[in-house]
Amino acid sequence: MKKVLIAYVSRSGNTEKMAEFIAEGVRFSGNTVDVKKVADIRDENALAGYDGYILGCPTYHKDITAGMKTFLFIAEKANLVGKMGGAFGSSTHSGESAPMIYDTMQHVFKMDMVNLGPLNLKENFVASPDGQRACQEYGKAVGKLFK
């Protein structure tokens, strides 16, 4: 059994819902998961002890939030090379945050990312049964990377 950290920023609660649904999927895959707000992670030592990382943030003005940017600089110091990962986000229109985070994890951190790419959902879709299922399936896909 592996341990996954889901770290997220949420402005309206939708990205937080996604994080919880993704966590269910990780658990369905037989792994353990911690779900934390990035604001509660102060340094790279808090990232130790995990086998995989799934990071999420809403798109805000076609960008990731300042809090997620700060967190990514912290995460870079944690040496996540070769760790399993995924990225997700919610948006009202454009959805740039999840691909930005995914690319950073893959190309800067050199992580082994889920082959589904980033998960990006429209805010009005997140709490729907299909939105919940999409998040759970994404969590399961990251969990299966450990097998």
Coordinates of C-alpha atoms in Angstrom, one line a residue:
M1 CA 0.0 0.0 0.0
K2 CA 1.4 3.4 -1.0
K3 CA 0.7 6.8 0.4
V4 CA -0.5 9.8 -1.7
L5 CA -0.8 13.4 -0.9
I6 CA -3.5 15.5 -2.5
A7 CA -2.7 19.2 -2.1
Y8 CA -5.0 21.8 -3.4
V9 CA -6.1 25.4 -3.5
S10 CA -9.9 26.1 -3.6
R11 CA -11.5 29.5 -3.9
S12 CA -15.2 28.5 -4.1
G13 CA -15.1 25.0 -2.8
N14 CA -15.2 23.2 -6.1
T15 CA -11.6 22.3 -6.3
E16 CA -11.8 21.0 -2.7
K17 CA -14.7 18.8 -3.7
M18 CA -12.6 17.5 -6.6
A19 CA -9.8 16.7 -4.1
E20 CA -12.1 14.7 -1.9
F21 CA -13.6 12.8 -4.9
I22 CA -10.1 12.0 -6.2
A23 CA -9.1 10.9 -2.7
E24 CA -11.9 8.4 -2.9
G25 CA -10.5 7.0 -6.1
V26 CA -7.0 6.7 -4.6
R27 CA -8.5 4.7 -1.7
F28 CA -10.5 2.5 -4.2
S29 CA -7.2 1.6 -5.7
G30 CA -6.0 0.2 -2.4
N31 CA -3.7 3.1 -1.3
T32 CA -3.9 5.6 1.5
V33 CA -4.2 9.4 1.0
D34 CA -3.9 12.6 2.9
V35 CA -5.8 15.7 1.6
K36 CA -4.4 19.1 2.5
K37 CA -4.7 22.7 1.6
V38 CA -1.4 24.0 0.2
A39 CA -1.6 26.9 2.7
D40 CA -1.1 24.3 5.4
I41 CA 2.2 23.1 3.9
R42 CA 4.9 25.4 5.0
D43 CA 8.1 23.7 3.8
E44 CA 9.4 20.8 1.7
N45 CA 9.8 18.6 4.8
A46 CA 6.0 18.4 5.0
L47 CA 6.1 16.6 1.6
A48 CA 8.3 13.8 2.8
G49 CA 7.0 10.3 3.1
Y50 CA 4.6 10.2 0.2
D51 CA 4.9 7.9 -2.9
G52 CA 2.6 10.0 -5.1
Y53 CA 1.3 13.6 -5.3
I54 CA -1.8 15.0 -6.9
L55 CA -2.0 18.8 -7.0
G56 CA -5.1 20.9 -7.7
C57 CA -5.9 24.5 -8.3
P58 CA -8.8 26.5 -9.9
T59 CA -8.1 28.6 -12.9
Y60 CA -8.1 32.3 -11.8
H61 CA -7.7 34.9 -14.5
K62 CA -6.3 32.3 -16.9
D63 CA -3.6 31.3 -14.4
I64 CA -2.9 29.3 -11.2
T65 CA -3.4 31.1 -7.9
A66 CA -0.5 32.9 -6.1
G67 CA -0.8 30.3 -3.3
M68 CA -0.2 27.4 -5.8
K69 CA 2.7 29.2 -7.3
T70 CA 4.3 29.6 -3.9
F71 CA 3.6 25.9 -3.1
L72 CA 5.2 24.8 -6.4
F73 CA 8.4 26.5 -5.4
I74 CA 8.3 24.7 -2.0
A75 CA 7.6 21.4 -3.8
E76 CA 10.5 21.9 -6.2
K77 CA 12.8 21.7 -3.1
A78 CA 11.4 18.4 -2.1
N79 CA 13.1 16.4 -4.9
L80 CA 10.0 14.6 -6.3
V81 CA 11.9 13.0 -9.2
G82 CA 10.4 9.7 -10.2
K83 CA 7.4 10.1 -7.9
M84 CA 3.9 9.3 -9.2
G85 CA 1.7 12.3 -9.9
G86 CA -1.4 13.9 -11.3
A87 CA -2.9 17.4 -11.5
F88 CA -6.5 18.7 -11.5
G89 CA -8.4 21.9 -11.5
S90 CA -11.8 23.5 -11.9
S91 CA -12.7 26.5 -13.9
T92 CA -15.7 28.6 -15.1
H93 CA -14.3 29.1 -18.7
S94 CA -10.8 28.5 -19.7
G95 CA -9.1 25.9 -17.5
E96 CA -5.4 26.7 -17.8
S97 CA -4.4 25.8 -14.2
A98 CA -4.4 21.9 -14.4
P99 CA -2.2 21.7 -17.5
M100 CA 0.2 24.3 -16.0
I101 CA 0.6 22.3 -12.8
Y102 CA 0.8 19.0 -14.8
D103 CA 3.6 20.4 -17.0
T104 CA 5.5 21.7 -14.0
M105 CA 5.3 18.3 -12.3
Q106 CA 6.3 16.4 -15.4
H107 CA 9.0 18.7 -16.9
V108 CA 10.4 20.6 -13.9
F109 CA 10.0 18.1 -11.1
K110 CA 10.6 15.1 -13.4
M111 CA 7.7 13.1 -11.9
D112 CA 6.0 10.0 -13.5
M113 CA 2.6 11.5 -14.4
V114 CA -0.6 9.7 -15.0
N115 CA -1.1 9.1 -18.7
L116 CA -4.6 10.7 -18.6
G117 CA -3.0 14.1 -18.5
P118 CA -4.5 16.8 -16.2
L119 CA -8.1 16.6 -15.1
N120 CA -10.0 19.8 -15.6
L121 CA -13.7 20.2 -14.9
K122 CA -16.1 23.1 -15.3
E123 CA -17.3 24.3 -11.9
N124 CA -21.0 23.5 -12.6
F125 CA -20.0 19.9 -13.5
V126 CA -17.9 19.1 -10.4
A127 CA -20.7 18.0 -8.0
S128 CA -22.7 16.1 -10.6
P129 CA -22.6 12.3 -10.6
D130 CA -20.5 12.3 -13.8
G131 CA -18.1 14.9 -12.3
Q132 CA -17.7 12.8 -9.1
R133 CA -17.1 9.7 -11.2
A134 CA -14.5 11.5 -13.3
C135 CA -12.6 12.5 -10.2
Q136 CA -12.8 9.1 -8.7
E137 CA -11.5 7.5 -11.9
Y138 CA -8.6 9.9 -12.0
G139 CA -7.7 9.0 -8.4
K140 CA -7.8 5.3 -9.3
A141 CA -5.6 5.9 -12.3
V142 CA -2.9 7.5 -10.2
G143 CA -3.3 4.7 -7.6
K144 CA -2.8 2.1 -10.3
L145 CA 0.6 3.6 -11.2
F146 CA 2.0 1.9 -8.1
K147 CA 1.1 -1.6 -9.2

